[in-house]
Each structure stands twice: as structure tokens, then as C-alpha cells.
Amino acid sequence: MVPMLQDDGSSSVTSSSPLQFFSMMSPSLGSPYPWLKELKSEERGLYLIHLLLSCANHVASGSLENANIALEQISQLASPNGDTMQRIAAYFTEALAQRILKAWPGLHKALNSTRITLVSEEMLVQKLFFEMFPFLKVAFVLTNQAIIEAMEGEKMVHIIDLHAAEPTQWIALLQALSTRPEGPPHLRITGIHSQKEVLDQMAHRLSEEAEKLDIPFQFNSIVSRLENLDFEKLRVKTGEALAISSVLQLHSLLAMDDELLQKRSSLGLKNANGVHLQRVLHMNQSTLGELLEKDLANGYSPSPDSASSSPLSPNASGKMDSFLNSLWGLSPKIMVVTEQDSKHNGSTLMERLLEALYSYAALFDCLESTVSRTSLERLKVEKMLFGEEIKNIIACEGAERRERHEKLEKWIQRFELASFGNVPLSYCGMLQARRLLQSYNCDGYRIAEENRCVLICWQDRPLFSVSAWRCRK
């Protein structure tokens, strides 16, 4: 949280707050100002925002000396173990530093040459995210209910899971199908994942559960990245009712056709940080999310270049069009899609940094409100999941930048263009989702309905969307 300054403007450094002259100074050569470490929490949070915006502008314009100075000052204030703003700043600083390093490919490769990413670690952090937040649980409840309703009376059901990593969803579905008045269907699940180990674990868990429930069941594994998926291997058969589930996957396909964004990303957003800071200094908000929302509402607007090149048109991505057309060609009775509801696919660094600050502030606020700061599990989620996503959004371009989260309205445009028709999520599913959120005993989590779809929110900030679709002939 980033509480604002008190009206008296008191400070442990001078008789007037250092914030009064933040806008008159910018990072300069030499050691950091000695009073930085004496700033109060709210002052420190505001100054970190100023430094991050300033550093990002220097990075975007190629002013590496000034960027280095800003990074040095931020390092005096940021901490992965501190308050919300300190933690966020630590990961955005690392992302900006990574972006600078990428200008020297040899240096960047050398510093990352011994880095090891274990499948077990990836699975662990995904499990921690699932347990700490209700977002995926709500998405699974809504998805399963939509599938159950669409498959009523069907004897042969085939589900394609575009990212088969969490068996909990399908275990719950197996249990629900076992209680159908007409008896359970013959169920086949085709799971797609880039790691065979993950699929093997899924197959074991689900086969075990299906045997216990006496449900005819088959699990087919396809080891593949989504963009390389061979649709022939899905083996969709005549006579079976097909459902497709996509959880936090489709946005990565946008990276494949984005050379235009890659070229324009180096232009940077021409924005005066002094103006940003003057607005920041006069705010009186209680969280970073609210602070940034006010900042954006009071005048931030992308350059004409960034506004036009941000992929508003679903036609902009040939890979996405092709993939959705291939899914439509399978004639699914139902397709349920869960995506991050954020604008992280802008063409410029500054545009993405501001939007990412805004949305990750809400996620860090979730943890600040529900998990101890000293929790090792919290640190792992922040570093290994959120930190890596932030790094990808800020430091990467072209096909390497896979975290291209977009808002619900853009997904609606894409699906409709691909001849999918929206299926409203049912009252029964919404009721289950609301009960699940209530079980968390935390007032911050909410769900909202928009365009017959569902938004899962922290406070009033939408973070994830769930939408259901069927083929429109």
C-alpha cells in the first residue's frame, strides 16, 4: 500500500517534505542523496514511482548513464522484502536493468548462461499461485459449469485443455459428471503442455480419480508449445461432443506476428515525467493502484504512434486468426477462455510500464492484504511468477515478449471475427463463484458481469476475465 502524505508535510529530513523538491531534481552523478534512506514509507513510495518513470524514459531514449544513476538510487529504496511499493520497485528495476543488458547480447547471454529453470520449480510456483489467490479457482468453477450445461445428455465428451497443468479442475468435473441423473459420459481429455512431466502427472491423477468414480476415461497427452500445435494430433472424432478450455494461454500467440510492435517499441513514449510527478505529489490515495489510476486519469495518454500500433484490431495477428479459425473448424459445443484482463501489449516501453505498474499493484495489494510479508511462499510467487512476467513485459520485444495480456473487449472482437458467438455464463456458475469468493473472508475479491462475460476483480480493478463461446455457423 502507498498511503499519501499528511497535510502537515512533516519529514524526518527537513522541516518540509522532500517531496516538495522531488520535481526540481533528477538523478545526478555521484552517490545517492543521503536522506533517501530516511524517507517515510509514503514519501519513499512516491519517490520510487518518480524514479521508475524517470529511469524508463532514460532507457527508452538510450540515455544509459542517467538510467544507471536512477537504478542506483532505486536500489537504495527498493526491497523484495519491504512494503508493497518497495517490492514492486525491486522487480520493475530488475526488468529495466535486463532491458539495458539486452543491448549487449554477449554480456546478457554470459550473465544468464548458467541459469537453470527446473520444471519442478515452475510447477511449484503455479501451485502456490493457485492456492494463494482465488482467481483460477473461480475460473475453473465457471468453466466446469459451462461445460456441464453444454454437455447435458451427451454420451461421448471430449475436452481439449490448451494448458493441462492443474488436475484440480478436471477432478472436480469428474466428480460432478459422476452424479448426472443419466449417468456419466465416456470422457476423453486431451492435454497440451510443453513439459511431458507435467502431462504424466495429470494423466496419473485423473485416471486414478476416474477409476475411483467408475467413469470411462481416457487421457491423451500432446507435448507441444501452443504456437506449434499440430491440430491433427487432437484426433477429434465424429459423434463426440467437444469442449475447449484455455486458461491464460491465448495471449502468448500474439507474440508471433508482432514485428511492427517490435520496430515501434524503441521509439519510447514522449512524456514529461515532471508533469507526472506534479500530479503524483497532489494525490491523496491509499493504495498504489488508486494512485496510478488517478495519475492516468489526470492526463496520461499514449502517443499517436503507440495508440495506433497497440493491437486494437483483431486482424493484426495472423497467428491468432489462424489458431482461432482452426479451433472453430473443430466445431466445439463450448469453448471457455480465461485471460489476464490488462493492457500489457502496448507498443512502447512507457505505455507498458505504466499499465503493468497499475495492474501488478493490485496483485501485490492482494498478497499484502492476505499473506505475511515474511512468507517464503509469497516471495516465491512474487519473484518466480510476477517478477518473471514483469521482466518479460518490460525487457523483451518481438517473439520473445509472450506476456501480451489484453482487455476483455479485444478478446470479444477477436472471437466474434473468428465466427464464435458468446454464451452467457449461467446463474448457477455465478452463484458458485460468488460463494467461493465469500469463503476467502476477504472483502477485496469481487466478480462483475460485462458483455455476458465475467471479470474477477481485486477491489474495483478487473484482473482476469472468463468468457464462453460456441461456433456461429
Tab-separated table of C-alpha atoms in Angstrom:
chain	number	residue	atom	x	y	z
A	1	MET	CA	0.000	0.000	0.000
A	2	VAL	CA	1.195	3.547	-0.606
A	3	PRO	CA	-0.507	5.956	1.796
A	4	MET	CA	-0.162	9.627	0.934
A	5	LEU	CA	1.498	12.442	2.838
A	6	GLN	CA	-0.119	14.047	5.828
A	7	ASP	CA	-1.291	17.617	5.422
A	8	ASP	CA	1.404	18.936	7.729
A	9	GLY	CA	4.072	17.713	5.280
A	10	SER	CA	6.367	16.809	8.148
A	11	SER	CA	9.570	14.924	7.455
A	12	SER	CA	12.429	13.431	9.399
A	13	VAL	CA	14.856	15.057	6.963
A	14	THR	CA	13.870	18.699	6.762
A	15	SER	CA	11.146	20.926	8.085
A	16	SER	CA	9.346	20.499	4.781
A	17	SER	CA	8.832	17.240	2.934
A	18	PRO	CA	11.489	16.153	0.419
A	19	LEU	CA	8.591	15.517	-1.958
A	20	GLN	CA	8.290	19.273	-2.365
A	21	PHE	CA	11.509	19.321	-4.290
A	22	PHE	CA	11.428	15.895	-5.979
A	23	SER	CA	10.233	17.597	-9.159
A	24	MET	CA	13.114	20.079	-9.071
A	25	MET	CA	15.774	17.421	-9.148
A	26	SER	CA	16.641	14.421	-11.238
A	27	PRO	CA	19.216	11.728	-10.535
A	28	SER	CA	22.735	13.136	-10.892
A	29	LEU	CA	26.236	11.743	-10.849
A	30	GLY	CA	27.754	10.748	-7.541
A	31	SER	CA	26.491	8.844	-4.536
A	32	PRO	CA	22.754	8.793	-3.798
A	33	TYR	CA	21.308	11.570	-1.685
A	34	PRO	CA	21.979	10.686	1.986
A	35	TRP	CA	18.387	11.459	3.011
A	36	LEU	CA	16.929	8.746	0.744
A	37	LYS	CA	17.071	6.118	3.468
A	38	GLU	CA	15.366	8.474	5.925
A	39	LEU	CA	12.214	8.888	3.859
A	40	LYS	CA	8.929	7.844	5.402
A	41	SER	CA	7.043	4.976	3.750
A	42	GLU	CA	4.609	7.209	1.836
A	43	GLU	CA	7.375	9.563	0.675
A	44	ARG	CA	9.532	6.652	-0.374
A	45	GLY	CA	6.682	5.148	-2.398
A	46	LEU	CA	6.063	8.356	-4.303
A	47	TYR	CA	9.734	8.898	-4.996
A	48	LEU	CA	10.116	5.317	-6.226
A	49	ILE	CA	7.356	5.953	-8.766
A	50	HIS	CA	9.168	9.100	-9.895
A	51	LEU	CA	12.463	7.227	-10.224
A	52	LEU	CA	10.915	4.309	-12.125
A	53	LEU	CA	9.244	6.634	-14.635
A	54	SER	CA	12.447	8.647	-14.988
A	55	CYS	CA	14.572	5.512	-15.409
A	56	ALA	CA	12.211	4.049	-18.004
A	57	ASN	CA	12.339	7.259	-20.043
A	58	HIS	CA	16.151	7.195	-19.934
A	59	VAL	CA	16.164	3.542	-21.008
A	60	ALA	CA	13.718	4.223	-23.851
A	61	SER	CA	15.775	7.186	-25.097
A	62	GLY	CA	19.094	5.358	-24.794
A	63	SER	CA	20.472	7.609	-22.054
A	64	LEU	CA	22.198	4.770	-20.223
A	65	GLU	CA	24.315	6.921	-17.902
A	66	ASN	CA	21.217	8.593	-16.458
A	67	ALA	CA	19.396	5.258	-16.366
A	68	ASN	CA	22.248	3.785	-14.353
A	69	ILE	CA	22.089	6.655	-11.866
A	70	ALA	CA	18.341	6.177	-11.444
A	71	LEU	CA	18.828	2.430	-10.942
A	72	GLU	CA	21.415	3.144	-8.256
A	73	GLN	CA	19.015	5.399	-6.388
A	74	ILE	CA	16.134	2.951	-6.720
A	75	SER	CA	18.337	0.198	-5.281
A	76	GLN	CA	18.709	2.289	-2.111
A	77	LEU	CA	14.940	2.253	-1.600
A	78	ALA	CA	13.520	-0.909	-3.214
A	79	SER	CA	13.423	-4.292	-1.473
A	80	PRO	CA	11.745	-7.627	-2.276
A	81	ASN	CA	11.036	-7.952	1.468
A	82	GLY	CA	9.629	-4.463	2.103
A	83	ASP	CA	6.231	-2.824	1.720
A	84	THR	CA	4.176	-3.128	-1.469
A	85	MET	CA	5.869	-0.297	-3.359
A	86	GLN	CA	9.362	-1.429	-2.368
A	87	ARG	CA	8.630	-4.961	-3.556
A	88	ILE	CA	7.122	-3.844	-6.869
A	89	ALA	CA	10.006	-1.430	-7.480
A	90	ALA	CA	12.535	-4.232	-6.949
A	91	TYR	CA	11.054	-6.285	-9.799
A	92	PHE	CA	10.497	-3.380	-12.175
A	93	THR	CA	14.081	-2.265	-11.543
A	94	GLU	CA	15.380	-5.721	-12.408
A	95	ALA	CA	13.274	-5.684	-15.576
A	96	LEU	CA	14.634	-2.288	-16.663
A	97	ALA	CA	18.206	-3.440	-15.966
A	98	GLN	CA	17.562	-6.572	-18.071
A	99	ARG	CA	16.337	-4.389	-20.932
A	100	ILE	CA	19.577	-2.390	-20.815
A	101	LEU	CA	21.670	-5.570	-20.768
A	102	LYS	CA	19.903	-6.879	-23.869
A	103	ALA	CA	21.612	-4.075	-25.824
A	104	TRP	CA	24.818	-6.109	-25.320
A	105	PRO	CA	23.780	-9.663	-26.322
A	106	GLY	CA	27.139	-11.167	-25.383
A	107	LEU	CA	27.076	-9.685	-21.907
A	108	HIS	CA	23.427	-10.634	-21.418
A	109	LYS	CA	23.994	-14.241	-22.508
A	110	ALA	CA	27.105	-14.551	-20.342
A	111	LEU	CA	25.275	-13.362	-17.228
A	112	ASN	CA	22.397	-15.772	-17.875
A	113	SER	CA	24.347	-18.739	-19.236
A	114	THR	CA	24.238	-20.772	-16.008
A	115	ARG	CA	20.640	-20.022	-15.163
A	116	ILE	CA	18.637	-23.199	-14.576
A	117	THR	CA	14.845	-23.355	-14.616
A	118	LEU	CA	13.537	-26.594	-13.151
A	119	VAL	CA	10.153	-27.952	-14.192
A	120	SER	CA	9.529	-28.785	-10.539
A	121	GLU	CA	10.050	-25.125	-9.586
A	122	GLU	CA	7.656	-23.941	-12.283
A	123	MET	CA	5.039	-26.416	-11.116
A	124	LEU	CA	5.549	-25.344	-7.506
A	125	VAL	CA	5.073	-21.632	-8.160
A	126	GLN	CA	1.975	-22.300	-10.280
A	127	LYS	CA	0.577	-24.385	-7.418
A	128	LEU	CA	1.322	-21.582	-4.943
A	129	PHE	CA	-0.468	-19.058	-7.158
A	130	PHE	CA	-3.459	-21.384	-7.370
A	131	GLU	CA	-3.568	-21.737	-3.574
A	132	MET	CA	-2.897	-18.102	-2.606
A	133	PHE	CA	-5.392	-16.458	-4.968
A	134	PRO	CA	-8.990	-17.376	-5.836
A	135	PHE	CA	-8.696	-16.318	-9.483
A	136	LEU	CA	-8.070	-19.710	-11.067
A	137	LYS	CA	-10.467	-21.464	-8.710
A	138	VAL	CA	-13.251	-19.108	-9.814
A	139	ALA	CA	-12.283	-19.609	-13.470
A	140	PHE	CA	-12.383	-23.398	-13.030
A	141	VAL	CA	-15.820	-23.283	-11.373
A	142	LEU	CA	-17.241	-21.162	-14.194
A	143	THR	CA	-15.579	-23.277	-16.894
A	144	ASN	CA	-16.766	-26.580	-15.448
A	145	GLN	CA	-20.323	-25.364	-15.033
A	146	ALA	CA	-20.405	-24.107	-18.622
A	147	ILE	CA	-19.110	-27.480	-19.849
A	148	ILE	CA	-21.600	-29.462	-17.714
A	149	GLU	CA	-24.518	-27.424	-19.077
A	150	ALA	CA	-23.312	-27.676	-22.688
A	151	MET	CA	-22.779	-31.446	-22.394
A	152	GLU	CA	-26.125	-32.311	-20.845
A	153	GLY	CA	-27.327	-35.633	-22.284
A	154	GLU	CA	-24.117	-36.267	-24.250
A	155	LYS	CA	-22.704	-39.797	-24.051
A	156	MET	CA	-19.241	-39.117	-25.551
A	157	VAL	CA	-17.444	-35.994	-24.307
A	158	HIS	CA	-14.021	-34.792	-25.446
A	159	ILE	CA	-12.300	-31.899	-23.661
A	160	ILE	CA	-9.216	-30.202	-25.089
A	161	ASP	CA	-7.177	-28.454	-22.379
A	162	LEU	CA	-4.806	-25.972	-24.062
A	163	HIS	CA	-2.616	-25.866	-20.937
A	164	ALA	CA	-3.021	-29.067	-18.947
A	165	ALA	CA	-1.165	-28.183	-15.754
A	166	GLU	CA	-3.686	-28.243	-12.891
A	167	PRO	CA	-5.599	-31.516	-12.308
A	168	THR	CA	-7.885	-29.931	-9.678
A	169	GLN	CA	-10.202	-28.517	-12.351
A	170	TRP	CA	-10.861	-31.842	-14.053
A	171	ILE	CA	-11.074	-33.810	-10.805
A	172	ALA	CA	-13.951	-31.515	-9.821
A	173	LEU	CA	-15.554	-32.047	-13.239
A	174	LEU	CA	-15.241	-35.843	-12.961
A	175	GLN	CA	-16.957	-35.696	-9.582
A	176	ALA	CA	-19.768	-33.565	-10.988
A	177	LEU	CA	-20.256	-35.802	-14.021
A	178	SER	CA	-20.437	-38.897	-11.803
A	179	THR	CA	-23.673	-37.562	-10.253
A	180	ARG	CA	-25.517	-36.912	-13.557
A	181	PRO	CA	-29.044	-38.398	-13.460
A	182	GLU	CA	-28.445	-40.059	-16.837
A	183	GLY	CA	-25.060	-41.378	-15.687
A	184	PRO	CA	-21.577	-40.161	-16.551
A	185	PRO	CA	-20.454	-39.897	-20.179
A	186	HIS	CA	-17.403	-41.539	-21.671
A	187	LEU	CA	-14.863	-38.758	-21.086
A	188	ARG	CA	-11.716	-38.100	-23.067
A	189	ILE	CA	-9.358	-35.261	-22.140
A	190	THR	CA	-6.586	-34.163	-24.481
A	191	GLY	CA	-3.974	-32.227	-22.532
A	192	ILE	CA	-1.449	-29.924	-24.190
A	193	HIS	CA	1.715	-28.801	-22.404
A	194	SER	CA	5.354	-28.195	-23.304
A	195	GLN	CA	6.593	-30.465	-20.483
A	196	LYS	CA	5.973	-34.222	-20.628
A	197	GLU	CA	6.475	-34.490	-16.856
A	198	VAL	CA	3.501	-32.209	-16.225
A	199	LEU	CA	1.255	-34.221	-18.552
A	200	ASP	CA	2.330	-37.511	-16.992
A	201	GLN	CA	1.300	-36.260	-13.560
A	202	MET	CA	-2.035	-35.038	-14.931
A	203	ALA	CA	-2.732	-38.380	-16.589
A	204	HIS	CA	-1.970	-40.302	-13.390
A	205	ARG	CA	-4.112	-38.117	-11.120
A	206	LEU	CA	-7.127	-38.026	-13.438
A	207	SER	CA	-7.035	-41.709	-14.343
A	208	GLU	CA	-6.895	-42.552	-10.644
A	209	GLU	CA	-9.911	-40.346	-9.896
A	210	ALA	CA	-11.930	-41.662	-12.865
A	211	GLU	CA	-11.319	-45.242	-11.767
A	212	LYS	CA	-12.456	-44.421	-8.252
A	213	LEU	CA	-15.672	-42.870	-9.639
A	214	ASP	CA	-16.148	-45.656	-12.210
A	215	ILE	CA	-16.187	-43.232	-15.154
A	216	PRO	CA	-14.963	-44.447	-18.583
A	217	PHE	CA	-11.940	-42.190	-19.103
A	218	GLN	CA	-9.015	-41.633	-21.427
A	219	PHE	CA	-6.240	-39.017	-21.232
A	220	ASN	CA	-4.281	-38.098	-24.355
A	221	SER	CA	-1.023	-36.178	-23.946
A	222	ILE	CA	0.359	-33.773	-26.565
A	223	VAL	CA	3.801	-32.381	-25.731
A	224	SER	CA	3.908	-29.097	-27.626
A	225	ARG	CA	4.009	-25.349	-27.275
A	226	LEU	CA	0.692	-23.819	-28.241
A	227	GLU	CA	2.010	-21.966	-31.300
A	228	ASN	CA	3.424	-25.236	-32.690
A	229	LEU	CA	0.313	-27.330	-32.067
A	230	ASP	CA	-0.471	-29.895	-34.756
A	231	PHE	CA	-4.276	-29.948	-34.848
A	232	GLU	CA	-4.272	-33.377	-36.460
A	233	LYS	CA	-2.949	-34.827	-33.197
A	234	LEU	CA	-6.100	-33.696	-31.357
A	235	ARG	CA	-7.946	-36.613	-33.010
A	236	VAL	CA	-11.426	-35.158	-32.700
A	237	LYS	CA	-13.864	-37.939	-33.597
A	238	THR	CA	-17.292	-37.890	-35.178
A	239	GLY	CA	-20.042	-38.408	-32.623
A	240	GLU	CA	-18.269	-36.912	-29.618
A	241	ALA	CA	-19.243	-33.555	-28.131
A	242	LEU	CA	-16.212	-31.263	-27.941
A	243	ALA	CA	-15.322	-28.661	-25.306
A	244	ILE	CA	-12.186	-26.483	-25.288
A	245	SER	CA	-10.650	-24.882	-22.200
A	246	SER	CA	-7.975	-22.195	-22.435
A	247	VAL	CA	-6.584	-20.789	-19.186
A	248	LEU	CA	-4.095	-17.893	-19.523
A	249	GLN	CA	-2.743	-19.139	-22.871
A	250	LEU	CA	-4.072	-17.350	-25.936
A	251	HIS	CA	-2.268	-14.048	-25.309
A	252	SER	CA	1.105	-15.704	-25.950
A	253	LEU	CA	0.123	-16.290	-29.599
A	254	LEU	CA	0.138	-12.524	-30.167
A	255	ALA	CA	3.934	-12.580	-29.968
A	256	MET	CA	4.272	-14.479	-33.214
A	257	ASP	CA	3.059	-11.724	-35.551
A	258	ASP	CA	4.308	-8.594	-33.882
A	259	GLU	CA	7.299	-7.314	-35.808
A	260	LEU	CA	5.502	-3.984	-36.192
A	261	LEU	CA	5.312	-3.539	-32.438
A	262	GLN	CA	8.957	-4.580	-32.157
A	263	LYS	CA	10.030	-1.825	-34.553
A	264	ARG	CA	7.973	0.829	-32.834
A	265	SER	CA	8.824	-0.153	-29.269
A	266	SER	CA	12.195	1.598	-29.461
A	267	LEU	CA	10.536	4.958	-30.113
A	268	GLY	CA	9.524	5.319	-26.463
A	269	LEU	CA	6.638	7.350	-25.135
A	270	LYS	CA	7.438	11.073	-25.309
A	271	ASN	CA	6.241	12.017	-21.882
A	272	ALA	CA	7.417	14.587	-19.371
A	273	ASN	CA	8.000	12.887	-16.034
A	274	GLY	CA	7.996	16.250	-14.305
A	275	VAL	CA	4.317	16.606	-15.222
A	276	HIS	CA	3.654	13.086	-13.918
A	277	LEU	CA	5.375	13.897	-10.657
A	278	GLN	CA	3.478	17.150	-10.117
A	279	ARG	CA	0.240	15.164	-10.382
A	280	VAL	CA	1.597	12.448	-8.082
A	281	LEU	CA	2.546	14.975	-5.406
A	282	HIS	CA	-1.014	16.280	-5.113
A	283	MET	CA	-2.709	12.898	-4.794
A	284	ASN	CA	-4.273	11.605	-1.640
A	285	GLN	CA	-4.901	7.926	-2.367
A	286	SER	CA	-4.459	4.896	-0.115
A	287	THR	CA	-3.001	2.316	-2.499
A	288	LEU	CA	-0.580	2.266	-5.375
A	289	GLY	CA	-3.350	1.120	-7.668
A	290	GLU	CA	-5.503	4.112	-6.774
A	291	LEU	CA	-2.539	6.445	-7.080
A	292	LEU	CA	-1.709	5.259	-10.580
A	293	GLU	CA	-5.356	5.297	-11.604
A	294	LYS	CA	-5.568	8.976	-10.634
A	295	ASP	CA	-2.285	9.635	-12.418
A	296	LEU	CA	-3.530	8.096	-15.641
A	297	ALA	CA	-6.946	9.737	-15.395
A	298	ASN	CA	-5.366	13.162	-14.936
A	299	GLY	CA	-3.708	13.290	-18.263
A	300	TYR	CA	-1.578	10.360	-19.337
A	301	SER	CA	-2.266	9.414	-22.907
A	302	PRO	CA	-0.163	7.358	-25.266
A	303	SER	CA	1.496	8.977	-28.211
A	304	PRO	CA	-0.359	8.749	-31.532
A	305	ASP	CA	2.195	6.169	-32.549
A	306	SER	CA	1.508	3.917	-29.572
A	307	ALA	CA	-2.237	4.316	-29.748
A	308	SER	CA	-2.392	3.295	-33.369
A	309	SER	CA	0.021	0.386	-33.119
A	310	SER	CA	-1.443	-1.154	-29.993
A	311	PRO	CA	-3.337	-4.100	-31.453
A	312	LEU	CA	-6.879	-2.801	-31.326
A	313	SER	CA	-7.763	-4.673	-34.467
A	314	PRO	CA	-8.094	-8.448	-34.208
A	315	ASN	CA	-6.874	-8.543	-37.822
A	316	ALA	CA	-3.407	-7.504	-36.647
A	317	SER	CA	-2.376	-11.026	-35.681
A	318	GLY	CA	-2.238	-13.664	-38.390
A	319	LYS	CA	-1.186	-16.410	-35.962
A	320	MET	CA	-4.089	-15.664	-33.635
A	321	ASP	CA	-6.548	-15.570	-36.529
A	322	SER	CA	-5.246	-18.868	-37.852
A	323	PHE	CA	-5.374	-20.523	-34.431
A	324	LEU	CA	-8.937	-19.383	-33.678
A	325	ASN	CA	-10.049	-20.439	-37.163
A	326	SER	CA	-8.561	-23.884	-36.543
A	327	LEU	CA	-10.428	-24.139	-33.229
A	328	TRP	CA	-13.652	-23.089	-34.973
A	329	GLY	CA	-13.029	-25.814	-37.553
A	330	LEU	CA	-13.209	-28.413	-34.749
A	331	SER	CA	-16.862	-27.366	-34.131
A	332	PRO	CA	-16.746	-27.246	-30.309
A	333	LYS	CA	-20.080	-27.118	-28.477
A	334	ILE	CA	-18.421	-24.822	-25.943
A	335	MET	CA	-15.091	-23.015	-25.567
A	336	VAL	CA	-14.272	-21.273	-22.284
A	337	VAL	CA	-11.402	-18.776	-22.185
A	338	THR	CA	-9.706	-17.258	-19.142
A	339	GLU	CA	-7.234	-14.407	-19.673
A	340	GLN	CA	-5.492	-11.701	-17.663
A	341	ASP	CA	-7.577	-8.540	-18.062
A	342	SER	CA	-4.785	-5.990	-18.503
A	343	LYS	CA	-3.285	-3.770	-21.203
A	344	HIS	CA	0.277	-5.111	-21.363
A	345	ASN	CA	0.596	-5.289	-25.143
A	346	GLY	CA	1.309	-1.646	-25.896
A	347	SER	CA	3.973	-0.813	-28.442
A	348	THR	CA	6.122	1.443	-26.253
A	349	LEU	CA	8.092	0.783	-23.100
A	350	MET	CA	6.498	3.648	-21.144
A	351	GLU	CA	2.982	2.575	-22.099
A	352	ARG	CA	3.609	-0.972	-20.899
A	353	LEU	CA	5.432	0.120	-17.750
A	354	LEU	CA	2.562	2.352	-16.627
A	355	GLU	CA	-0.075	-0.279	-17.334
A	356	ALA	CA	1.983	-3.005	-15.662
A	357	LEU	CA	2.586	-0.860	-12.573
A	358	TYR	CA	-1.140	-0.350	-12.385
A	359	SER	CA	-2.203	-3.996	-12.656
A	360	TYR	CA	0.611	-5.634	-10.677
A	361	ALA	CA	-0.046	-3.108	-7.903
A	362	ALA	CA	-3.421	-4.790	-7.452
A	363	LEU	CA	-1.869	-8.281	-7.345
A	364	PHE	CA	0.735	-7.188	-4.807
A	365	ASP	CA	-2.036	-5.498	-2.805
A	366	CYS	CA	-3.862	-8.854	-2.738
A	367	LEU	CA	-0.858	-10.506	-1.117
A	368	GLU	CA	-0.208	-7.582	1.223
A	369	SER	CA	-3.773	-7.921	2.499
A	370	THR	CA	-3.804	-11.699	2.882
A	371	VAL	CA	-0.248	-13.047	3.347
A	372	SER	CA	2.544	-12.173	5.783
A	373	ARG	CA	5.462	-10.179	4.371
A	374	THR	CA	7.861	-12.775	5.719
A	375	SER	CA	6.148	-15.672	3.924
A	376	LEU	CA	8.621	-17.626	1.788
A	377	GLU	CA	5.749	-18.817	-0.410
A	378	ARG	CA	4.719	-15.208	-1.055
A	379	LEU	CA	8.290	-14.304	-2.018
A	380	LYS	CA	8.428	-17.211	-4.464
A	381	VAL	CA	5.187	-16.170	-6.191
A	382	GLU	CA	6.315	-12.544	-6.409
A	383	LYS	CA	9.786	-13.382	-7.727
A	384	MET	CA	9.289	-16.522	-9.822
A	385	LEU	CA	5.867	-15.671	-11.284
A	386	PHE	CA	5.081	-11.947	-11.126
A	387	GLY	CA	8.737	-10.917	-11.355
A	388	GLU	CA	9.293	-13.042	-14.467
A	389	GLU	CA	6.102	-11.729	-16.082
A	390	ILE	CA	7.124	-8.129	-15.367
A	391	LYS	CA	10.566	-8.841	-16.813
A	392	ASN	CA	9.011	-10.240	-19.985
A	393	ILE	CA	6.632	-7.279	-20.373
A	394	ILE	CA	9.331	-4.645	-19.803
A	395	ALA	CA	12.618	-6.166	-21.003
A	396	CYS	CA	11.572	-8.191	-24.061
A	397	GLU	CA	10.391	-7.385	-27.577
A	398	GLY	CA	9.257	-9.302	-30.645
A	399	ALA	CA	8.536	-13.015	-30.398
A	400	GLU	CA	10.365	-13.162	-27.063
A	401	ARG	CA	7.711	-10.952	-25.402
A	402	ARG	CA	4.997	-13.509	-24.710
A	403	GLU	CA	3.141	-11.830	-21.816
A	404	ARG	CA	0.846	-9.775	-24.047
A	405	HIS	CA	-2.203	-9.526	-21.803
A	406	GLU	CA	-5.153	-7.605	-23.192
A	407	LYS	CA	-8.582	-6.416	-22.082
A	408	LEU	CA	-11.805	-8.396	-22.493
A	409	GLU	CA	-13.150	-6.129	-25.229
A	410	LYS	CA	-10.288	-7.078	-27.547
A	411	TRP	CA	-10.848	-10.792	-26.984
A	412	ILE	CA	-14.536	-10.315	-27.743
A	413	GLN	CA	-13.611	-8.647	-31.041
A	414	ARG	CA	-11.260	-11.496	-31.958
A	415	PHE	CA	-13.712	-14.287	-31.143
A	416	GLU	CA	-16.561	-12.606	-32.990
A	417	LEU	CA	-14.368	-12.050	-36.034
A	418	ALA	CA	-13.486	-15.770	-35.949
A	419	SER	CA	-17.242	-16.587	-36.074
A	420	PHE	CA	-17.655	-17.509	-32.416
A	421	GLY	CA	-20.830	-16.465	-30.641
A	422	ASN	CA	-20.869	-15.521	-26.971
A	423	VAL	CA	-22.502	-17.931	-24.493
A	424	PRO	CA	-23.659	-16.228	-21.275
A	425	LEU	CA	-22.230	-17.786	-18.132
A	426	SER	CA	-25.113	-19.209	-16.140
A	427	TYR	CA	-26.662	-18.080	-12.885
A	428	CYS	CA	-25.639	-21.383	-11.318
A	429	GLY	CA	-21.995	-20.828	-12.242
A	430	MET	CA	-22.068	-17.249	-10.951
A	431	LEU	CA	-23.618	-18.408	-7.687
A	432	GLN	CA	-20.866	-20.982	-7.173
A	433	ALA	CA	-18.201	-18.375	-7.995
A	434	ARG	CA	-19.584	-15.851	-5.510
A	435	ARG	CA	-19.793	-18.482	-2.772
A	436	LEU	CA	-16.177	-19.426	-3.434
A	437	LEU	CA	-15.054	-15.806	-3.084
A	438	GLN	CA	-17.033	-15.414	0.125
A	439	SER	CA	-15.165	-18.385	1.578
A	440	TYR	CA	-11.934	-16.360	1.392
A	441	ASN	CA	-13.201	-13.946	4.073
A	442	CYS	CA	-11.596	-11.050	2.220
A	443	ASP	CA	-13.718	-8.137	1.028
A	444	GLY	CA	-11.268	-7.183	-1.728
A	445	TYR	CA	-12.179	-10.037	-4.104
A	446	ARG	CA	-15.196	-9.428	-6.336
A	447	ILE	CA	-16.714	-10.606	-9.596
A	448	ALA	CA	-18.551	-8.467	-12.115
A	449	GLU	CA	-20.505	-9.217	-15.278
A	450	GLU	CA	-19.650	-7.422	-18.510
A	451	ASN	CA	-20.930	-8.192	-22.013
A	452	ARG	CA	-22.255	-11.576	-20.784
A	453	CYS	CA	-18.758	-12.447	-19.543
A	454	VAL	CA	-17.247	-12.384	-16.045
A	455	LEU	CA	-14.480	-10.200	-14.652
A	456	ILE	CA	-12.677	-11.330	-11.490
A	457	CYS	CA	-11.548	-8.236	-9.597
A	458	TRP	CA	-9.471	-7.013	-6.695
A	459	GLN	CA	-11.471	-4.084	-5.297
A	460	ASP	CA	-12.713	-2.361	-8.473
A	461	ARG	CA	-9.764	-3.433	-10.610
A	462	PRO	CA	-10.540	-6.278	-13.094
A	463	LEU	CA	-7.624	-8.716	-13.177
A	464	PHE	CA	-8.948	-11.777	-15.023
A	465	SER	CA	-11.770	-12.381	-17.494
A	466	VAL	CA	-13.759	-15.552	-18.192
A	467	SER	CA	-15.817	-15.847	-21.366
A	468	ALA	CA	-17.657	-18.722	-23.067
A	469	TRP	CA	-18.104	-19.221	-26.818
A	470	ARG	CA	-19.625	-21.563	-29.376
A	471	CYS	CA	-19.339	-21.822	-33.150
A	472	ARG	CA	-21.545	-19.481	-35.108
A	473	LYS	CA	-22.279	-21.053	-38.482
